Short mmCIF file of C-alpha atoms in Angstrom, two decimals:
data_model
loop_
_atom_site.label_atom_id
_atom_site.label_comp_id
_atom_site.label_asym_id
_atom_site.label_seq_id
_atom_site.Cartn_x
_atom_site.Cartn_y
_atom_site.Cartn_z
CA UNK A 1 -15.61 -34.47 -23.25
CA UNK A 2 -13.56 -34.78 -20.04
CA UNK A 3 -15.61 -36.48 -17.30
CA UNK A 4 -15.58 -36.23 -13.29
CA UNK A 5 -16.88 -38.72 -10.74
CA UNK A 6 -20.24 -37.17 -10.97
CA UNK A 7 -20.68 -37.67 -14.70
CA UNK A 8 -20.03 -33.73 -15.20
CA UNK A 9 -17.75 -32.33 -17.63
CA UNK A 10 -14.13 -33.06 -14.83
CA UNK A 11 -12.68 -29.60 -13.52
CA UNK A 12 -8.93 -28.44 -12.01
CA UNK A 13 -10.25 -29.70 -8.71
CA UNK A 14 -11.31 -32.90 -9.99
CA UNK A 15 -7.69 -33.60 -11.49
CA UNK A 16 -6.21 -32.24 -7.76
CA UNK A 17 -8.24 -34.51 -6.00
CA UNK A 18 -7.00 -37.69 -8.06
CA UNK A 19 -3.46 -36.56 -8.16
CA UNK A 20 -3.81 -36.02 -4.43
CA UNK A 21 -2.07 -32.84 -4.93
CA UNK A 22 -2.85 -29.01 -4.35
CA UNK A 23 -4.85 -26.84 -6.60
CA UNK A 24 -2.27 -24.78 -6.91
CA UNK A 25 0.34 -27.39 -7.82
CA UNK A 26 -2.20 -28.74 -10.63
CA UNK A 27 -2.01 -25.11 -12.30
CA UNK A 28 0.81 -24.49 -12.04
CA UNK A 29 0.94 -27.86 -14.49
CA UNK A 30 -1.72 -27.19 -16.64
CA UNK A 31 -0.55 -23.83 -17.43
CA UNK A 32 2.88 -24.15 -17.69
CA UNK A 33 3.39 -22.09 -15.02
CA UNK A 34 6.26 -21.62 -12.03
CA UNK A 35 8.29 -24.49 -11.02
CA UNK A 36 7.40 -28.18 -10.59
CA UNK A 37 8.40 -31.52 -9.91
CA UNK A 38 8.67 -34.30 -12.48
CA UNK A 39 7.21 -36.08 -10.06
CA UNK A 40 4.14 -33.94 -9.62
CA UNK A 41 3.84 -33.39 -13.36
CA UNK A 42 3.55 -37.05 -13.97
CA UNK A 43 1.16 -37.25 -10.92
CA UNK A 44 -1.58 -34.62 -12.98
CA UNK A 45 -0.77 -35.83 -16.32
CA UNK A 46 -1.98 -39.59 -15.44
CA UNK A 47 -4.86 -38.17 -13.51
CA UNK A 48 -6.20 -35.66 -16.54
CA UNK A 49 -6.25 -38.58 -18.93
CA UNK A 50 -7.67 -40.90 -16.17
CA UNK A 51 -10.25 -38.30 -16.41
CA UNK A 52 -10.48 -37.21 -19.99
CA UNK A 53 -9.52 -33.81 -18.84
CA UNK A 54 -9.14 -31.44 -21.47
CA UNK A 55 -8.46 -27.89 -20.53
CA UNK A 56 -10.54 -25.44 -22.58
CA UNK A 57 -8.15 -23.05 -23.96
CA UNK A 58 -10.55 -20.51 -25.39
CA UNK A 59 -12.02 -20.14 -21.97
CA UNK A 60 -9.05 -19.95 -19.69
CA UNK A 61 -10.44 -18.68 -16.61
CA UNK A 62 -13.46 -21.56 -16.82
CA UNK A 63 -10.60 -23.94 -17.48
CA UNK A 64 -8.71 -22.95 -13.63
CA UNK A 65 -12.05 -21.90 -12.35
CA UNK A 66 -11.13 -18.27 -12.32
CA UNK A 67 -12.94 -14.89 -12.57
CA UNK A 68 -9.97 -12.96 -14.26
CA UNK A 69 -10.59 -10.27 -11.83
CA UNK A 70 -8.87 -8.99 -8.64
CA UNK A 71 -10.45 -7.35 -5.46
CA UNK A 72 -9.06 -3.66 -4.39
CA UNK A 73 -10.08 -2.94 -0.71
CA UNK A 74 -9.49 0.59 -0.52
CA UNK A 75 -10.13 2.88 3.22
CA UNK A 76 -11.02 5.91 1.00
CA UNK A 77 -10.53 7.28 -2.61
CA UNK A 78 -10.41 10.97 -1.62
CA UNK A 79 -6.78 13.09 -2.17
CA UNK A 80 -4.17 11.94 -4.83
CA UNK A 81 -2.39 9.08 -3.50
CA UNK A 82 -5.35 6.76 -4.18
CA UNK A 83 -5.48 7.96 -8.04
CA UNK A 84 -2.15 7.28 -8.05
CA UNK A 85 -2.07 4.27 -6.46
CA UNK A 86 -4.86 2.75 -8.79
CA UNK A 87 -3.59 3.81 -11.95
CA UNK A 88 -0.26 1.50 -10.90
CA UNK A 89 -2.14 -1.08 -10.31
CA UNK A 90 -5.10 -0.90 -12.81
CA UNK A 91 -1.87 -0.44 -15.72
CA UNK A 92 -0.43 -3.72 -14.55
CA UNK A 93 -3.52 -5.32 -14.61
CA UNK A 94 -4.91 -4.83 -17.66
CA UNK A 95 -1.97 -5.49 -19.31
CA UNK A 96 -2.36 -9.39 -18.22
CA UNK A 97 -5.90 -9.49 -18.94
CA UNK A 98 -7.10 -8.93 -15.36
CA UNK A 99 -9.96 -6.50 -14.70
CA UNK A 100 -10.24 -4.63 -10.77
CA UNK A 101 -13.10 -4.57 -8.68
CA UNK A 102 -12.95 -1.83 -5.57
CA UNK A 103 -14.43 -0.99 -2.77
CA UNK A 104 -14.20 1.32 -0.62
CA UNK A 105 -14.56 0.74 3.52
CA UNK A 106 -14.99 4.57 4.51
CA UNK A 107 -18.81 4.74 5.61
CA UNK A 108 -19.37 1.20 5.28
CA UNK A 109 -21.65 0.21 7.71
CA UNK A 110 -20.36 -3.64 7.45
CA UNK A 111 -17.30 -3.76 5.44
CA UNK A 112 -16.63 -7.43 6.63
CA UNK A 113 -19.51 -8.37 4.79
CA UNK A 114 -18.83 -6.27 1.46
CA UNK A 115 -15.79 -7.80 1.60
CA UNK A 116 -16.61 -11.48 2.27
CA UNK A 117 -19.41 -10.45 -0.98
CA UNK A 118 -16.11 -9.39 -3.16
CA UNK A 119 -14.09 -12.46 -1.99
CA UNK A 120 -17.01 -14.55 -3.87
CA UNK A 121 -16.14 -12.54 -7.19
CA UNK A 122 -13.06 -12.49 -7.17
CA UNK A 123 -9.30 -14.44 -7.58
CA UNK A 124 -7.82 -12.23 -4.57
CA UNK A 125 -7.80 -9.54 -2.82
CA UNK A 126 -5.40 -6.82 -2.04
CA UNK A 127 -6.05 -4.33 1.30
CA UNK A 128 -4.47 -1.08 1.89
CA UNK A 129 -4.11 0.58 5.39
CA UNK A 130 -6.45 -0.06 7.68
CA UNK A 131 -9.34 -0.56 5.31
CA UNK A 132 -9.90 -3.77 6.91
CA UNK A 133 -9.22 -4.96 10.76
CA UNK A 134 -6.54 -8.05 11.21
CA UNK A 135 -9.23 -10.63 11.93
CA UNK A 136 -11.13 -9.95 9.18
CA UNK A 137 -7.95 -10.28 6.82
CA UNK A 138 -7.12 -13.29 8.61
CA UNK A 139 -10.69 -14.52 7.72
CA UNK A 140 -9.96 -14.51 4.20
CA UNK A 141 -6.60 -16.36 4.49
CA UNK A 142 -9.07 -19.32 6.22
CA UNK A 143 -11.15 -19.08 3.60
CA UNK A 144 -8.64 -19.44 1.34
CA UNK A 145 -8.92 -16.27 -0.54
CA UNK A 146 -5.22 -14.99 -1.67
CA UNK A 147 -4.36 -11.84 0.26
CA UNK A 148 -2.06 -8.67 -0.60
CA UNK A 149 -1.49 -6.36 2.12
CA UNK A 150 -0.34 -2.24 1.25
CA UNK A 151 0.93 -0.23 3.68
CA UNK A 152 0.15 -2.48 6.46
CA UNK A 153 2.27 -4.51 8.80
CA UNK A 154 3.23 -8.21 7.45
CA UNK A 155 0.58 -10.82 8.39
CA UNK A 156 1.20 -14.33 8.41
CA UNK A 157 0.07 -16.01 5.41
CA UNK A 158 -0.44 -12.75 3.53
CA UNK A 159 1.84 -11.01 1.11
CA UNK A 160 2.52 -7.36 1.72
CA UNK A 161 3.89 -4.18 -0.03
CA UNK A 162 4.70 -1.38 1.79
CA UNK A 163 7.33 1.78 1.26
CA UNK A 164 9.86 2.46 3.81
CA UNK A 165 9.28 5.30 6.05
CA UNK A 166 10.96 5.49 9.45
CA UNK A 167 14.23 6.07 8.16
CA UNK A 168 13.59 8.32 5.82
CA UNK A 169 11.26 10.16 8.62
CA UNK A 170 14.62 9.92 10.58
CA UNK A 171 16.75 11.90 8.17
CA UNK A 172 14.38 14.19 7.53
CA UNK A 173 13.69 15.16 11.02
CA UNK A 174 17.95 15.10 12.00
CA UNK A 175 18.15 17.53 8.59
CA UNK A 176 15.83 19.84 10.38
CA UNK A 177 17.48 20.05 13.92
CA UNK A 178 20.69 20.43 12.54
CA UNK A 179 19.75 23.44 11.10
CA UNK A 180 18.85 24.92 14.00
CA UNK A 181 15.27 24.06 14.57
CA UNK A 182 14.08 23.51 17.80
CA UNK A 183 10.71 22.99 18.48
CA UNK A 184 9.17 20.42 15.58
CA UNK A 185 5.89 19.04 15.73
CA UNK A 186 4.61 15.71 14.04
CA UNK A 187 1.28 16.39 12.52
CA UNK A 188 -0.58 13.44 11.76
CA UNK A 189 -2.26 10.51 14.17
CA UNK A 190 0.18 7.41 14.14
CA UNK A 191 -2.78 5.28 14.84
CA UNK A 192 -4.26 6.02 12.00
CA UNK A 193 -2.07 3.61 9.97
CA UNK A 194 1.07 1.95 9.97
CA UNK A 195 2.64 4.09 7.50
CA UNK A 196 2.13 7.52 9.81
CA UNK A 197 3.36 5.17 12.96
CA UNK A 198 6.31 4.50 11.14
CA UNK A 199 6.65 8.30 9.85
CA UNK A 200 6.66 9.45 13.49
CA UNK A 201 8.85 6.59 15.23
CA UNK A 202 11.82 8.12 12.76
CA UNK A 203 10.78 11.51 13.95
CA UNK A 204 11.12 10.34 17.71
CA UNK A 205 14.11 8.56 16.94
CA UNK A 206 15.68 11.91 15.88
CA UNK A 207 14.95 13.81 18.78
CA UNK A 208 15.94 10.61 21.32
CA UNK A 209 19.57 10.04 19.65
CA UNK A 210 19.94 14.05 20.11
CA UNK A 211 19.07 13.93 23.77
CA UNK A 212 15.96 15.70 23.20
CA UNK A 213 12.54 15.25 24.70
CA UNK A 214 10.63 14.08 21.66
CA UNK A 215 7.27 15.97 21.15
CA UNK A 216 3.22 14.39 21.11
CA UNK A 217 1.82 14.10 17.71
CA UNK A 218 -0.89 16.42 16.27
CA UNK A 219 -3.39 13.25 16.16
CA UNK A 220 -5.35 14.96 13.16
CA UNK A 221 -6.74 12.69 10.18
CA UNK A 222 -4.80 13.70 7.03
CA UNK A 223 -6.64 15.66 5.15
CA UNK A 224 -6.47 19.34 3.73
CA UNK A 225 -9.06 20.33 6.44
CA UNK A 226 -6.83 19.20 8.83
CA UNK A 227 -3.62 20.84 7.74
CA UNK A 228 -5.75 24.45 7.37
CA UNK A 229 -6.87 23.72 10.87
CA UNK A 230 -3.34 22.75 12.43
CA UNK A 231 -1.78 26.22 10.96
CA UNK A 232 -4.58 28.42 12.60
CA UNK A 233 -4.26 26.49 15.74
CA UNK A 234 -0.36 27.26 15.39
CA UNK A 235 -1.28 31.14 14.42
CA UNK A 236 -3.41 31.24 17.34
CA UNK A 237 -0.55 29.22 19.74
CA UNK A 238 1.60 31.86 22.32
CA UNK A 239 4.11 29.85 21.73
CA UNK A 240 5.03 29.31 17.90
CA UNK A 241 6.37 25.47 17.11
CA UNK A 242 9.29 26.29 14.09
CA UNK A 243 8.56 23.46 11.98
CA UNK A 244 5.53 21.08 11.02
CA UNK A 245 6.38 17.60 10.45
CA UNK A 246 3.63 16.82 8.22
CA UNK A 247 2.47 13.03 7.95
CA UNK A 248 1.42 13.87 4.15
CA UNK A 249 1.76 15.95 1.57
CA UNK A 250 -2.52 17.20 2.08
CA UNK A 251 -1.48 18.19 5.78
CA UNK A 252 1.56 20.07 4.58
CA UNK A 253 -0.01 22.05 1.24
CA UNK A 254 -2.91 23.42 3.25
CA UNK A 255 -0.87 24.44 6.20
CA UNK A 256 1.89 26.07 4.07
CA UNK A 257 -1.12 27.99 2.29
CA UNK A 258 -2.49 29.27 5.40
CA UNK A 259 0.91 30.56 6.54
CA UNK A 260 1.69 32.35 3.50
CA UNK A 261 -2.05 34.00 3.15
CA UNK A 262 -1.79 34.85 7.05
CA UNK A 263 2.03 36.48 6.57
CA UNK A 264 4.25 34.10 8.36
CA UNK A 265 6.74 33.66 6.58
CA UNK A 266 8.02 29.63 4.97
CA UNK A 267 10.29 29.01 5.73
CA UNK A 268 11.67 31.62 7.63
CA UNK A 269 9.43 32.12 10.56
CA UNK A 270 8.25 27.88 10.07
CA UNK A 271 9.18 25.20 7.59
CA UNK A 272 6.89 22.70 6.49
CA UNK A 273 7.59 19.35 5.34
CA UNK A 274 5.18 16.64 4.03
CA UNK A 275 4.89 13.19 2.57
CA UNK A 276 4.57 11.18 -0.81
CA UNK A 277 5.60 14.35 -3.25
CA UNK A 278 2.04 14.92 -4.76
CA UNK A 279 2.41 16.71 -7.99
CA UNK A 280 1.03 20.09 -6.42
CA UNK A 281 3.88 20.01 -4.22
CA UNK A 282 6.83 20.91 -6.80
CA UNK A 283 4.34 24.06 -7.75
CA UNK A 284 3.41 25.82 -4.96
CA UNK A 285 5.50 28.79 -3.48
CA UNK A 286 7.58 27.85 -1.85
CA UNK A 287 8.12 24.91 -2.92
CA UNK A 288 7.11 21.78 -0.64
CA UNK A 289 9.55 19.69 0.80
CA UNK A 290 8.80 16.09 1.03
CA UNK A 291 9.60 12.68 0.91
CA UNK A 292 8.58 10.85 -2.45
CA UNK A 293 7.25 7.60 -2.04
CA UNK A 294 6.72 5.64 -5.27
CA UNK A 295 2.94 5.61 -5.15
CA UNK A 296 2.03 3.72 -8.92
CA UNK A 297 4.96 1.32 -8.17
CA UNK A 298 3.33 0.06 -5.04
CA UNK A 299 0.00 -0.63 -6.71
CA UNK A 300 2.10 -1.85 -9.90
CA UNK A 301 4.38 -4.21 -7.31
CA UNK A 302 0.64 -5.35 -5.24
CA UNK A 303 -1.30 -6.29 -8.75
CA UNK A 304 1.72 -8.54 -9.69
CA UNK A 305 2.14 -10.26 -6.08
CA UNK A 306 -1.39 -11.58 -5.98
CA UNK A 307 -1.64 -12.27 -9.81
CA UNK A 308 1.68 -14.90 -8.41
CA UNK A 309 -0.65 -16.07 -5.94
CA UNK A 310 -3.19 -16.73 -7.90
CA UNK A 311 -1.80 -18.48 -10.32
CA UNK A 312 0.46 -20.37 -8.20
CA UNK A 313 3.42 -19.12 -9.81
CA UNK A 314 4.23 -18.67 -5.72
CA UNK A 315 3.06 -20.48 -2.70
CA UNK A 316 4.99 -18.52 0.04
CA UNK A 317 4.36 -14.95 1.43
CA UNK A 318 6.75 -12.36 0.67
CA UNK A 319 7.41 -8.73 2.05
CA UNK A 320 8.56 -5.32 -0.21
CA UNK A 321 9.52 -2.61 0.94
CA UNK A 322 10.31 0.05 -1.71
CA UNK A 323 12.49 3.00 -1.30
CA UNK A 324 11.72 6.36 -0.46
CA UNK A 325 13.60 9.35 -1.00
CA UNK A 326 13.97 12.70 0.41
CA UNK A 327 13.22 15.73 -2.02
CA UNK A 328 14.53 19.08 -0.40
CA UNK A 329 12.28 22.24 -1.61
CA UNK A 330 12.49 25.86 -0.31
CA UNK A 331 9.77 25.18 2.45
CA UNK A 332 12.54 23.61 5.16
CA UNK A 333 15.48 26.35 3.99
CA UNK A 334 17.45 23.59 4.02
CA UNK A 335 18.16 23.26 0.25
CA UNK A 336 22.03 22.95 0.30
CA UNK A 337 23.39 19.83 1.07
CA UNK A 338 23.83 16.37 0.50
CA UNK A 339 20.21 15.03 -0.12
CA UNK A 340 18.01 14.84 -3.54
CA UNK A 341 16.60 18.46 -4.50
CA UNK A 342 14.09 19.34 -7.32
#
């Protein structure tokens, strides 16, 4: 049986601390994983049979000191870009033996310590949105805990994945004006996350590069409440706005509804456009115009980032940013042109 300086069977961090090199490293060794010197190599071989170290292959995770198991810090699970989102990542994950342990910050009363609670359970943790506030992130890169950012800003230290927005937001909102709309408003609060902030800097930058005095956001939270509420504040309004600039696709589906049941006519009279191309928003009449945003691939692309970081197979933060693209329904009257219909 292997043996450590105590007398106890030796571990990973026994053979690191004799080989004077990082955990990390060591695994990366042991398992045959990612790339490594022949110098290191020959540093943790001579150290795991100073030790007797045998690694116990039937028990992998006791072997690396591991849990198998990766934390999900999620803001909410309501609407279907969390289900989504989790079945991307939960498909990636079980298919390399990794099980996914969420929770949920909406409500929490002290989601620092929930989270600090999870970090003790788990290999790493991955944070969408603003689930989490920077310092408490950064708190886990201290403590060592391998971090995976979604939709969020890149942090030092921390890996994120996030979909492009701003330009898409952009084209979207120049398609719009050049077809003769003239007074667009952005529903949606851009401090609500970085995604919306980005959404709405693309729909300012439309306006600016026209000349045009670029409208305040409808700071709303994005939910279907919201979007039924925005419409009857626009039916109620003396002065009608001709499009709604929807931060998502919940925003857009409830306001379209409440148009069509209230006789204003999309997109004639208003067009609506949303954000992430839900599946109810191909269905509905007319049909919703949005920008898709590849919602499983970000969870699939997040699950595989901090399974890397985990396991070593990479020691340096790295940045995604998937494409989005712009799907042109009847709900903007802009269907003929250049850009991606369905």
């Amino acid at each position: 049986m292997a043996s450590g300086p105590t007398g106890r069977p030796a571990t990973i961090y026994d053979v690191a601390a004799r080989a004077k090199l990082s955990i990390a490293t060591v695994s990366r060794v042991l398992q045959g994983t990612g790339p490594v010197s022949a110098k290191a190599r020959a540093r943790v071989d001579q150290a795991a049979q100073e030790l007797n170290y045998v690694p116990l292959r039937a028990a992998r995770s006791l072997a690396v000191q591991r849990h198998e198991a990766h934390g999900l810090v999620l803001p909410d699970l309501a609407g279907p870009f969390y289900g989504d989102l989790l079945m991307g990542y939960e498909r990636w994950a079980g298919e390399h033996g990794q099980s996914v342990v969420i929770t949920v910050t909406h409500g929490n009363p002290d989601p620092r310590r929930s989270v600090m609670d999870l970090a003790g359970r788990v290999d790493g943790i991955v944070v969408h949105g603003n689930a989490l506030d920077l310092p408490t992130v950064q708190g886990l890169r201290k403590a060592g805990v391998p971090v995976v950012l979604i939709a969020h800003p890149p942090a030092t230290g921390c890996d994120s994945v996030r979909s492009e927005s701003a330009a898409s937001a952009e084209q979207l909102t120049t398609r719009l004006l050049d077809h003769g709309r003239t007074n667009l408003h952005f529903v949606g609060d851009p401090g609500s996350s970085y995604d919306v902030s980005e959404r709405y800097a693309g729909f300012a930058k439309a306006h600016e590069l026209r000349g045009l005095a670029v409208p305040k956001p409808e700071q709303v939270p994005l939910t279907e409440e919201a979007g039924r509420q925005a419409a009857e504040n626009v039916l109620k309004a003396r002065k009608r706005p001709d499009g709604l600039v929807c931060a998502n696709d919940e925003l857009a589906l409830a306001a379209l509804t409440t148009f069509t049941a209230n006789g204003v006519g999309v997109p004639g009279e208003i067009v609506v456009t949303g954000w992430d191309d839900v599946m109810a928003a191909r269905y509905v009449s007319p049909g919703l115009t949005t920008v898709r945003q590849p919602m499983a691939e970000l969870g699939r692309v997040a699950a595989e980032r901090l399974h890397e970081r985990v396991t070593g197979a990479r020691t340096r933060a790295r940045n995604d940013v998937l494409a989005t693209q712009l799907v042109l329904r009847d709900s903007c009257g802009t269907r003929a042109g250049d850009a991606h219909q369905q």
